[in-house]
XYZ file of C-alpha atoms in Angstrom:
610
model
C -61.966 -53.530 217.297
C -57.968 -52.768 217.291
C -57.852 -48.684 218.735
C -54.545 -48.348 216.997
C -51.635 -50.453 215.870
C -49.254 -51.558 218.609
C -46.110 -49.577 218.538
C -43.039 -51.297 218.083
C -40.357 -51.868 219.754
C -37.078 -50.042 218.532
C -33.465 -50.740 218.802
C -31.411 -48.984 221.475
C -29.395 -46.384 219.713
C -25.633 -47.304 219.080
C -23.261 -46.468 221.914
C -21.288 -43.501 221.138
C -17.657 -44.345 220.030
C -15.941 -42.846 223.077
C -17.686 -45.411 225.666
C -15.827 -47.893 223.805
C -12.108 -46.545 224.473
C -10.548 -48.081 227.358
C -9.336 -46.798 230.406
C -5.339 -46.955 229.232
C -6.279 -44.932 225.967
C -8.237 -42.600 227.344
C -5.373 -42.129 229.853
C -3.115 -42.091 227.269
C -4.898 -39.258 225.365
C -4.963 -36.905 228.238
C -8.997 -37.396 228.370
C -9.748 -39.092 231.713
C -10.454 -35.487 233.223
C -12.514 -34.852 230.325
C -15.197 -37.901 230.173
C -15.287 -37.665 234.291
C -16.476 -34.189 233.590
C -18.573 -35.127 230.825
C -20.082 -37.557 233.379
C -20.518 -35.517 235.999
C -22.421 -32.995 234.259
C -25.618 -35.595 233.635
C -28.469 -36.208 236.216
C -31.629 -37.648 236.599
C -34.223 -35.422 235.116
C -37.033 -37.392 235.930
C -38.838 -34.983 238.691
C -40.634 -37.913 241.498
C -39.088 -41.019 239.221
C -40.028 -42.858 242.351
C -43.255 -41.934 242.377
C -42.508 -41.342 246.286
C -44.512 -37.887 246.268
C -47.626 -38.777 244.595
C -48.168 -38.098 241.175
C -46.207 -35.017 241.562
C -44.641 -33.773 238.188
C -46.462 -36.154 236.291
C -49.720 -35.957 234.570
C -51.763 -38.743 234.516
C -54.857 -39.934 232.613
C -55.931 -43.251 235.315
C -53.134 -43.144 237.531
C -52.717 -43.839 241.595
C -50.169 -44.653 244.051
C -49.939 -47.434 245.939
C -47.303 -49.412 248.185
C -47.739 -52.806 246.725
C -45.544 -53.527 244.457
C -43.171 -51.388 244.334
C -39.833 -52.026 242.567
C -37.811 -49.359 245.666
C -38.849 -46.834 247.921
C -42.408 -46.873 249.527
C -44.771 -46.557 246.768
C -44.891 -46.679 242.870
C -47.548 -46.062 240.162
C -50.350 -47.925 239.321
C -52.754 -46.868 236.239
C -55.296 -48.990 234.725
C -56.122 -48.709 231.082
C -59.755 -48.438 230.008
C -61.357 -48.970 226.618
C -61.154 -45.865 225.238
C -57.862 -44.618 227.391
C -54.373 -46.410 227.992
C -53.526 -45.025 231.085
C -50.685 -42.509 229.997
C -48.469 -40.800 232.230
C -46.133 -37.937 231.284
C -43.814 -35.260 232.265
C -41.793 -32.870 230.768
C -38.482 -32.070 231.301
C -36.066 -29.415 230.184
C -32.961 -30.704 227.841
C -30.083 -29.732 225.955
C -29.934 -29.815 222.434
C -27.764 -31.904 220.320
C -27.538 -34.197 223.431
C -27.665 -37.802 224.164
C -30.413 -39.110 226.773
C -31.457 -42.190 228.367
C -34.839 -43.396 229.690
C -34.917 -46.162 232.293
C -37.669 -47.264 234.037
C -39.232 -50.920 235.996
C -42.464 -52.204 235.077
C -45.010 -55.084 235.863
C -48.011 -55.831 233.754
C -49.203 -56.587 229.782
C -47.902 -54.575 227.548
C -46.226 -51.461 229.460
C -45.016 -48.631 227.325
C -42.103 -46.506 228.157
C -41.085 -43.512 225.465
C -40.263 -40.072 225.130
C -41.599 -37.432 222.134
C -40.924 -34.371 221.127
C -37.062 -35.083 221.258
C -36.684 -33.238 217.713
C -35.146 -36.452 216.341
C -37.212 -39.819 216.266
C -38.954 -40.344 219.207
C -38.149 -43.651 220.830
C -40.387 -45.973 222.793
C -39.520 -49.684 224.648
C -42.451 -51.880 225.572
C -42.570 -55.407 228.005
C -45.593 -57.643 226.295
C -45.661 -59.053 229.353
C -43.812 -58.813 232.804
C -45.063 -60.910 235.753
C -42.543 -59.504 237.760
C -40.146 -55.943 237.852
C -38.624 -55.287 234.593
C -36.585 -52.812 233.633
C -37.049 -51.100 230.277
C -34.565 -48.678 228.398
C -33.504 -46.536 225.330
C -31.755 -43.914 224.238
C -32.540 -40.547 222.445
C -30.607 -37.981 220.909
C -32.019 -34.228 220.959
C -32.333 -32.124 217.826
C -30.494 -29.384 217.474
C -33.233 -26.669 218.862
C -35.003 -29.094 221.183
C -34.675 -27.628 225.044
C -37.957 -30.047 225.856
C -39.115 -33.155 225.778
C -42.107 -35.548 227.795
C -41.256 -39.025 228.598
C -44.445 -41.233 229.552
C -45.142 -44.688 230.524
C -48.948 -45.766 229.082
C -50.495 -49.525 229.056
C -52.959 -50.722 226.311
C -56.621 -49.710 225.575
C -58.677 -51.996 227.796
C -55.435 -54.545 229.224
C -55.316 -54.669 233.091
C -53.337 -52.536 235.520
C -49.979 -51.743 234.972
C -47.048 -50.987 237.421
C -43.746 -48.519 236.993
C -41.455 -47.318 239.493
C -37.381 -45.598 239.290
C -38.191 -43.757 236.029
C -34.969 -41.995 235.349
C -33.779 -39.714 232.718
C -30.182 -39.049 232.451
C -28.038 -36.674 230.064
C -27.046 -32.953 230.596
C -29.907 -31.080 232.530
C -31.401 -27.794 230.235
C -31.949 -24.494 231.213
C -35.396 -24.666 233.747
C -35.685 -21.038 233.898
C -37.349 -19.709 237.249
C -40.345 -21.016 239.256
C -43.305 -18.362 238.832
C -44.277 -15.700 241.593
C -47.038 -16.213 243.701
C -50.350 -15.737 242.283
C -52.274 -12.298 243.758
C -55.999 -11.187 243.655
C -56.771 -14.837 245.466
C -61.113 -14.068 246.320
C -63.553 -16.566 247.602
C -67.083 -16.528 245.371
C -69.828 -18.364 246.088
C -69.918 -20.024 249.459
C -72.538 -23.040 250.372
C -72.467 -25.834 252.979
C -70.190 -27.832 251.658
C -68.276 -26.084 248.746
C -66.259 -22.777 248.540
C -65.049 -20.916 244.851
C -61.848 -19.666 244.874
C -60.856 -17.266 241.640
C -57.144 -15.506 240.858
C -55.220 -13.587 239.201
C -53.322 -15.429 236.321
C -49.361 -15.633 236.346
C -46.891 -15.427 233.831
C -45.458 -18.360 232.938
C -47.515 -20.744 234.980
C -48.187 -24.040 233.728
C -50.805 -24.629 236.374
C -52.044 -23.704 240.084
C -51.819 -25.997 242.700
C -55.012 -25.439 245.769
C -54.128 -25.360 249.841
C -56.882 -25.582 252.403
C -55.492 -25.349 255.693
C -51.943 -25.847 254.616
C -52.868 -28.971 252.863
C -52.710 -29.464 249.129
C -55.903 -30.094 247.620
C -55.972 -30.043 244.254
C -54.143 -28.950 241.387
C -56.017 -27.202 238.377
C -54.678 -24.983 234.534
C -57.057 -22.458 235.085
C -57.416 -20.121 237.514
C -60.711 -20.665 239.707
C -61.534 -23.611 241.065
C -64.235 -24.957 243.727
C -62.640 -26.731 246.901
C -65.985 -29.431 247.648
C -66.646 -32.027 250.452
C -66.680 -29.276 253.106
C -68.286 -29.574 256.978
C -70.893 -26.504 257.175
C -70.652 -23.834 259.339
C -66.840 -24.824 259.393
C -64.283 -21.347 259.081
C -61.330 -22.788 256.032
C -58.443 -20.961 254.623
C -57.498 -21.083 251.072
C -53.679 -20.378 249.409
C -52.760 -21.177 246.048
C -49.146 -21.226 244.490
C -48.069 -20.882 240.391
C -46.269 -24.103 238.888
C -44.200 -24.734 236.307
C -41.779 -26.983 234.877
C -39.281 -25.158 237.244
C -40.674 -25.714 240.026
C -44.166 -24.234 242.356
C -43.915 -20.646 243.261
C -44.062 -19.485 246.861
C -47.606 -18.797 248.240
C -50.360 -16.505 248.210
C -52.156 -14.583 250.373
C -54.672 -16.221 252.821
C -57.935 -15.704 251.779
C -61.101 -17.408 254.905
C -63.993 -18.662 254.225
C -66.839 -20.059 256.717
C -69.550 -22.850 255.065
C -73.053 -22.226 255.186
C -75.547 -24.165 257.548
C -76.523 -27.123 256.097
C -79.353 -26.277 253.955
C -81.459 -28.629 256.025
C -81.461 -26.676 258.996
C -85.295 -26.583 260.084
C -86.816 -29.056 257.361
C -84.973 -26.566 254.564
C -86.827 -25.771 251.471
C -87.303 -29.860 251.291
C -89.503 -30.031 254.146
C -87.336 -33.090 254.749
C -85.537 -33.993 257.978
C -81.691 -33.470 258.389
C -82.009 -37.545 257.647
C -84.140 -39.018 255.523
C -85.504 -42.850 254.453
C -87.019 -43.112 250.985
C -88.791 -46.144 249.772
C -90.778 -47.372 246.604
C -94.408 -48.478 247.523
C -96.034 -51.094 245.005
C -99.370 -49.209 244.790
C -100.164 -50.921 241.341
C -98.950 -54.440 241.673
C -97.669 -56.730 244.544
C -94.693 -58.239 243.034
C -94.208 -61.021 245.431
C -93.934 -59.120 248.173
C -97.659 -58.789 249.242
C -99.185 -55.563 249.156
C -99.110 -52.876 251.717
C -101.907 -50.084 252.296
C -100.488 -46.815 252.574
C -101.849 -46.594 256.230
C -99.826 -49.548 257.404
C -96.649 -47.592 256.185
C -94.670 -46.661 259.596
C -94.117 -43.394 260.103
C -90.008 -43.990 259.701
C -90.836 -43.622 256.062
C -90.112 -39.923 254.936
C -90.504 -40.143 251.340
C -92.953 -42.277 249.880
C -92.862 -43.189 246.016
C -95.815 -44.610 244.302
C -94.482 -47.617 242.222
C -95.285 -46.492 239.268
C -97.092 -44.864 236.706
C -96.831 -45.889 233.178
C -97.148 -44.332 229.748
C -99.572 -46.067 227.146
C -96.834 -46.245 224.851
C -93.391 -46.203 224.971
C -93.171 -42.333 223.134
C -97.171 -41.426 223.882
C -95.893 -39.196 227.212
C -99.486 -40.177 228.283
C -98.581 -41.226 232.048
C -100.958 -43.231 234.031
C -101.129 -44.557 237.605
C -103.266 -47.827 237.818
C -104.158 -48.851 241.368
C -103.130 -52.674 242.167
C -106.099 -54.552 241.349
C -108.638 -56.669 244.016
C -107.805 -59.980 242.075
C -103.516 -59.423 242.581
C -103.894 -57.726 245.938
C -106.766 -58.809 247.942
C -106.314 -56.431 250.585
C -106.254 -53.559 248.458
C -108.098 -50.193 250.155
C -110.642 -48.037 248.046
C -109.851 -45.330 246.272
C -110.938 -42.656 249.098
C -109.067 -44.896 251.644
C -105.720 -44.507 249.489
C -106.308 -40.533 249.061
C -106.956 -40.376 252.949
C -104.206 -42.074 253.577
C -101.909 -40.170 251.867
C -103.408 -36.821 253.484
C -102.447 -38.381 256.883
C -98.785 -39.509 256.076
C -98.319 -35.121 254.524
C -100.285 -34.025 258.324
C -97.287 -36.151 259.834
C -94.452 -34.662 257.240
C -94.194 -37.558 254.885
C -94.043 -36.816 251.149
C -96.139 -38.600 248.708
C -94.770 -38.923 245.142
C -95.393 -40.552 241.861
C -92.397 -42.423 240.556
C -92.535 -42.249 236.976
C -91.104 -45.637 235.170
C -89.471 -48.623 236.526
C -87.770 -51.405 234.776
C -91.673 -52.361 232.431
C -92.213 -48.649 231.913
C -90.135 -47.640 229.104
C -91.144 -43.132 228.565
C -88.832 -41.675 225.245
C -90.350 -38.396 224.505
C -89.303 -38.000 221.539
C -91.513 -34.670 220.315
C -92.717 -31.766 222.290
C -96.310 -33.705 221.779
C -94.680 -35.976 223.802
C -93.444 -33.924 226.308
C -96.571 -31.534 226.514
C -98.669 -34.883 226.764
C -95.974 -36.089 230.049
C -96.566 -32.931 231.544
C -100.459 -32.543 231.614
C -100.960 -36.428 232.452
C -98.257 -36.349 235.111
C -100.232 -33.718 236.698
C -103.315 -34.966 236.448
C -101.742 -37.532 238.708
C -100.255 -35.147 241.250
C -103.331 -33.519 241.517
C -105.984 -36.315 241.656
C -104.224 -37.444 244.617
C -102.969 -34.472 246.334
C -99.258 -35.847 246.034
C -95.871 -33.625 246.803
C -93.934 -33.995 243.780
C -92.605 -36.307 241.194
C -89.715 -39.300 241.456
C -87.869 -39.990 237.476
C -87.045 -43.690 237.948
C -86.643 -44.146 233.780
C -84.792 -47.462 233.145
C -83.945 -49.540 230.153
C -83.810 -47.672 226.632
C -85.750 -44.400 228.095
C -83.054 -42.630 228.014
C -79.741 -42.797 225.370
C -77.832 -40.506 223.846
C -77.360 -39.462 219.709
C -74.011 -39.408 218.584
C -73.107 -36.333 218.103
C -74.195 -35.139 221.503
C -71.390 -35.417 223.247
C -71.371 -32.337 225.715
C -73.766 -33.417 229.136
C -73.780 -29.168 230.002
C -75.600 -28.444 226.468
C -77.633 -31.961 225.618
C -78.825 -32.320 221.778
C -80.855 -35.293 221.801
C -84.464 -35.005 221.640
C -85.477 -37.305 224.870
C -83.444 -35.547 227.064
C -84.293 -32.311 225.955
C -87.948 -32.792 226.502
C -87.636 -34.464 229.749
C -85.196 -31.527 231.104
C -88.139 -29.056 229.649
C -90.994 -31.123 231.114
C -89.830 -31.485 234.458
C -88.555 -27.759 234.382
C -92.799 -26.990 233.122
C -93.562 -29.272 236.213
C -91.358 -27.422 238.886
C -92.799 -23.986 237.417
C -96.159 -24.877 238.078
C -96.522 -26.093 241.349
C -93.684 -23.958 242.928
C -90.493 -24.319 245.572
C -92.520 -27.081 247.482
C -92.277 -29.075 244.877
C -89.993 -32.256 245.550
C -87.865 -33.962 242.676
C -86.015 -37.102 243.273
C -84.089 -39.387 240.953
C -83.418 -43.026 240.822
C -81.275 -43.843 237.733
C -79.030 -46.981 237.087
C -75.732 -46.729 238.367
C -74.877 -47.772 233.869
C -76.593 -43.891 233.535
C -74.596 -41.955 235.789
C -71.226 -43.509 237.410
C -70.345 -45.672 234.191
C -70.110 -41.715 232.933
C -66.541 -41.761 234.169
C -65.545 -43.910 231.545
C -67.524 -43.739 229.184
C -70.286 -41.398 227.371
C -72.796 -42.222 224.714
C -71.049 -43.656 221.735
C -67.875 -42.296 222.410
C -64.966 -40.999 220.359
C -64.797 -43.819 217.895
C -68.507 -44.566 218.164
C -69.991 -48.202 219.043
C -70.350 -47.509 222.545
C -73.820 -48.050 224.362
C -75.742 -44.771 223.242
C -76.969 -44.789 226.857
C -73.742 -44.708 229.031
C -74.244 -41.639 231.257
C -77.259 -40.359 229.703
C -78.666 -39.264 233.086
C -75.926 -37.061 233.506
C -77.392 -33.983 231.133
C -81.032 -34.692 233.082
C -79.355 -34.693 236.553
C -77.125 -31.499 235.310
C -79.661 -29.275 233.874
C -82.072 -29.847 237.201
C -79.549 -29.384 240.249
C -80.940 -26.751 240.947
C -84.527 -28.349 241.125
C -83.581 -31.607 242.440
C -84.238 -32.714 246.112
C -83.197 -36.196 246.197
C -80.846 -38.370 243.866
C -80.880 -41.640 244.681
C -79.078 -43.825 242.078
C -79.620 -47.536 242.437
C -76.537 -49.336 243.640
C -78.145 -52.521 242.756
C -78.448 -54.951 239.888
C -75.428 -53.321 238.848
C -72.462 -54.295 236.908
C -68.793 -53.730 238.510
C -68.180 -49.651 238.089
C -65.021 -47.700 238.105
C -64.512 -45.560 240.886
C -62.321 -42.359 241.423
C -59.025 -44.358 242.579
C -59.717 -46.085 239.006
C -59.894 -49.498 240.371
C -62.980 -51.328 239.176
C -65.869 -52.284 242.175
C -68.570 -54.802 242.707
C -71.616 -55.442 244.519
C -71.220 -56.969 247.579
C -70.594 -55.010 250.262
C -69.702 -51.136 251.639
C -66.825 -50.527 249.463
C -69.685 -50.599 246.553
C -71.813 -47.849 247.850
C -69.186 -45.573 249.619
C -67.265 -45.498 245.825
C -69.975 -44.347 244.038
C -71.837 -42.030 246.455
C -68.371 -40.742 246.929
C -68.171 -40.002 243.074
C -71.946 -38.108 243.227
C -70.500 -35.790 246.222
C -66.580 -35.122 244.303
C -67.928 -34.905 240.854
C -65.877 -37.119 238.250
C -64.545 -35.742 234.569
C -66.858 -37.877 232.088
C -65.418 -39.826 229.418
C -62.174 -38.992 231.517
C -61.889 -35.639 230.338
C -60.286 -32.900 232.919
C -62.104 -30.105 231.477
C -65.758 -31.806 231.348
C -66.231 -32.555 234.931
C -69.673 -33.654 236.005
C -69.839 -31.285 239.424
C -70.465 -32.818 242.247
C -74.176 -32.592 244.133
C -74.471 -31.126 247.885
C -74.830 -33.890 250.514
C -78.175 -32.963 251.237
C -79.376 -33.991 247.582
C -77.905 -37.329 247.891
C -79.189 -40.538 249.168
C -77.580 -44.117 248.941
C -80.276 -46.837 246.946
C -79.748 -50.004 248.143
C -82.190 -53.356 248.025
C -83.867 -53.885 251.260
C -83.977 -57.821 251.308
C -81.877 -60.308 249.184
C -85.135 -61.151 247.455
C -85.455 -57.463 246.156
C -82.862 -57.539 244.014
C -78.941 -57.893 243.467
C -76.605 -56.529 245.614
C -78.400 -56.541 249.013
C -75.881 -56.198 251.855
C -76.272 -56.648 255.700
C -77.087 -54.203 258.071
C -73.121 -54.352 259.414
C -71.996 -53.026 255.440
C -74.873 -50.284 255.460
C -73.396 -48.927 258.619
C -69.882 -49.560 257.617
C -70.752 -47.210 254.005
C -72.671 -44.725 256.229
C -69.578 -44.394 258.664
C -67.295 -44.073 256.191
C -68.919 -41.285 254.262
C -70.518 -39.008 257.172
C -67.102 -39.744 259.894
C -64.320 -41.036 257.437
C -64.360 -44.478 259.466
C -64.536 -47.969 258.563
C -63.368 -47.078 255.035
C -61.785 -50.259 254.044
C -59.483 -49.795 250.896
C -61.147 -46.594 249.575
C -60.415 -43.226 250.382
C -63.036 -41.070 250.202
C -62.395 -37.255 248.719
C -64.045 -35.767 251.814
C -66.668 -36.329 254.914
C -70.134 -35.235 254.245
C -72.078 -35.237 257.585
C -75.659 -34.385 255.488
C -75.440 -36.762 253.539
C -79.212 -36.997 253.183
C -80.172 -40.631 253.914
C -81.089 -44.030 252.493
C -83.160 -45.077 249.547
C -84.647 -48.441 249.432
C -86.244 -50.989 246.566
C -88.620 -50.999 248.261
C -91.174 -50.631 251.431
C -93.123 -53.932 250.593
C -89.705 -56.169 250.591
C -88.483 -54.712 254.081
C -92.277 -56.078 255.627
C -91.616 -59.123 254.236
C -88.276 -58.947 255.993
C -89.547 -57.976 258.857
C -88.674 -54.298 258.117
C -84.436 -54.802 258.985
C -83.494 -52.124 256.575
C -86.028 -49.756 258.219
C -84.997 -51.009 261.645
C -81.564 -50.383 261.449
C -81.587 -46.974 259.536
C -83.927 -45.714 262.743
C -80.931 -47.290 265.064
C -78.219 -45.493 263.036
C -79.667 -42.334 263.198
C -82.142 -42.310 265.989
């Protein structure tokens, strides 16, 4: 369906009449001095036109720089529309009123806006339908006769490819800018963790925004005034500045305010009981799937977390959970009942955990009432308890999970399944304590696609379930040991640099863990940012044989993803937003696959971190 209607085109205004004297009348008149003056007094008022510091000056909504192509200088922008966004960029820039303007600018790409509003005349806009190659785009504006502001942008179209623009220039008689702000005082650290600091200030007058040092280094650059600097090294000493912005320019800067990182929380086993380094992996206790089946005492000890694949509800919105043991007739070499139970006692007396994944891609759970719910949490632990198991794995697939349309807010969910799941597993926790162990193993469609999109979005007809883990995963951070989201059998996802990735190889998993440890505005909205997880809760899911599922990759692009995020090497195209050392491990689909391959996935994860 058409967003909007395209703009149009306009006309450039008419030249003004004294362009068209010549040189001998102007002469003649006694005005040559004049018009030289006249000249001399416009500029460029485009602040980075090049684009050669960043994004600096400009706001963008899915913008990046890169050095191919540029149209001069080094780098240029690049900003890739999605459906529900068109990739706008915009400054604004101090003007004279009753004053004539123009706005030049090159692009590349399908249909490439460049305008300016709020001129207090009528706001002009050029577009290129299409330009293969560097074209250059212009107009004219006058200003109204109490403008002193106006923001030029460049935008592409909802859902269109990548655009290009470089040399954006503004020229005409500069406006009064005023002064750059003072410094900001009262800079404080707050809470302090492993990996994350929070910074708070005092707010300044006149500041448009605050832009974030750690150790000299621009960060980040926020409106408010707190912020949390993430993707620290713990145990590491960091100091913080901030300075004041505006459109005159950034104010000098603060005071220097330390700050030293916690131990990583899983220092000694942690609360977890897990090692610094852990390998999860789904068991097929109820079926054998191709695979063969394997008895819980043949598991090798590599295996830290063990989930029990899976326990089912007896209808889609009963909540009544059950956990059927693989039958003689599928898996001949089943063990008994006692065996199993034994078994699993042995792998806890060694420091394994036991869990009972709940789901899978055939059990569909949408608790829909609290009889629901109640029902979910009584039969799930009827489960934990008849087997003596450590905790609980949510690996709800399919249409579990989706959001209503009008809840639209992931920090305060509406819709009746995920408010029953967030209470059930919050009844779960409660009852069996700290030692309990949460993981997570949603669809990569149910938490990264959440950058783009979420639920049925602003103009409705969205997928109801884009990013519906995102209020589950939120509410229980606190609670949650483990998330593991599949990267697998997944569809191409945008990443933070807004550049679309696919399955295939490192670059897959090292964008979207990288998104779980930065945290990501959903819906690409600045002020609801999903926060990002510690390291320590996050684990990479990956298949463990081609036959396993989509998206396998070799041992060489597991160690390539796992070097990139825990050193910053072998990175390939993506830059990460930090290095995150406890980064807790690998998650694998699943245990029975990797025997049938010979156990490589296990093999190499024991090389890489033995």
């Amino acid at each position: 369906m058409e967003r909007a209607r395209l703009e149009s085109a306009r006309p450039l205004a008419r030249r003004p009449l004294v362009t068209l004297l010549t040189a001998a009348a102007l002469a003649a008149s006694g005005l040559t001095a004049l018009t030289s003056a006249a000249r001399a007094a416009d500029a460029d008022l485009a602040r980075n036109g090049g684009f050669e510091s960043a994004l600096d000056g400009w706001t963008c909504t899915a913008g990046t720089t890169v050095t191919s192509p540029v149209h001069s200088g080094a780098t240029a922008l690049k900003a890739t529309p999605a459906g529900a966004d068109n990739a706008r960029c915009a400054q604004t820039v101090s003007v004279k009123p009753d004053s004539q303007y123009t706005l030049s600018g090159y692009v590349q790409g399908t249909y490439v806006y460049l305008g300016a509003s709020g001129t207090g005349t009528t706001d002009v806009s050029t577009w290129a339908q299409s330009a293969p190659d560097w074209q250059q785009l212009t107009t004219t504006f006058r200003t109204g006769p109490s403008t002193t502001k106006v923001t030029i942008y460049t935008h592409g179209w909802y859902g269109t490819g990548a655009y290009h623009a470089d040399d954006i220039s503004l020229t005409g008689p500069g406006g009064e800018t005023g002064q750059p702000p003072a410094a900001p005082g009262g800079l404080k650290t707050g809470s302090v963790t492993s990996s994350a600091v929070a910074l708070s200030w005092s707010p300044v007058p006149g500041a448009t925004g605050y832009a974030v040092y750690r150790d000299g280094t621009r960060v980040s650059t926020v409106t408010g005034t707190s912020t949390t600097v993430s993707g620290l090294t713990p145990s590491t000493a960091y100091s913080f500045q901030v300075t004041a912005v505006n459109d005159a320019g950034e104010s000098a800067r603060s005071a220097t305010v330390t700050a030293t990182t916690a131990q990583r929380p899983d220092d000694g086993g942690g609360s977890s009981g897990l090692p610094a380094h852990a390998l999860v992996g789904y068991l097929h206790a109820s079926f054998a799937n191709g695979s063969g089946y394997t008895r819980m005492a043949d598991v090798p000890d590599s295996w830290d977390v063990i989930d029990l694949a899976f326990g089912e509800p007896t209808s889609v919105t009963s909540g009544d959970i059950r956990f059927e043991r693989c039958p003689v007739a599928e898996c001949p070499n089943v063990e008994s009942d006692a065996e199993f139970k034994a078994a699993i006692k042995a792998k806890q007396a060694a420091g394994k955990k036991v869990l009972i994944s709940i789901g899978g891609q055939n059990g569909q759970v949408q608790l829909t009432g609290t009889a629901a719910r109640d029902k979910f949490v009584s039969s799930v632990s009827a489960i934990i308890d008849e087997y003596g198991l450590d905790g609980l794995d949510i690996d709800f697939e399919g249409h579990s999970l989706s959001l209503n349309a009008d809840d639209t807010d992931f920090k305060n969910p509406k819709t009746p399944v995920i408010v029953n799941l967030i209470s059930a597993v919050k009844t779960l926790k409660a009852k069996y304590g700290d030692d309990f162990v949460l993981t997570m193993a949603p669809e990569t469609f149910f938490v990264q696609l959440g950058y783009q999109y979420y639920g049925t979005g602003k103009w409705g007809g969205q997928d109801p379930r884009a990013g519906a883990y995102l209020p589950v995963i939120h509410a229980l951070r606190d609670d949650l040991t483990l998330l593991h989201v599949q990267d697998y059998n997944s569809g191409s996802i945008m990443g933070l640099d807004n550049q679309y990735h696919s399955m295939g190889g490192a670059d897959f998993h090292i964008a979207m863990t990288d998104m779980l440890l930065t945290g990501f505005p959903v819906a690409g909205d600045a002020n609801n940012v999903f926060p990002p997880l510690r390291p320590d809760q996050v684990a990479i899911g990956m298949p463990a044989s081609t036959q396993a599922g989509n998206g396998h990759v070799s041992s060489a692009e597991v160690n390539k993803a796992l070097n990139c995020l825990t050193k910053k090497t072998d990175c390939g195209s993506y830059a990460t937003h930090g290095t995150w050392p406890d980064l807790r491990g690998l998650m694998t689909w699943s245990i029975n696959w990797d025997r049938y391959s010979n156990w490589e996935f296990q093999k190499n994860f024991d090389a890489y971190f033995g």
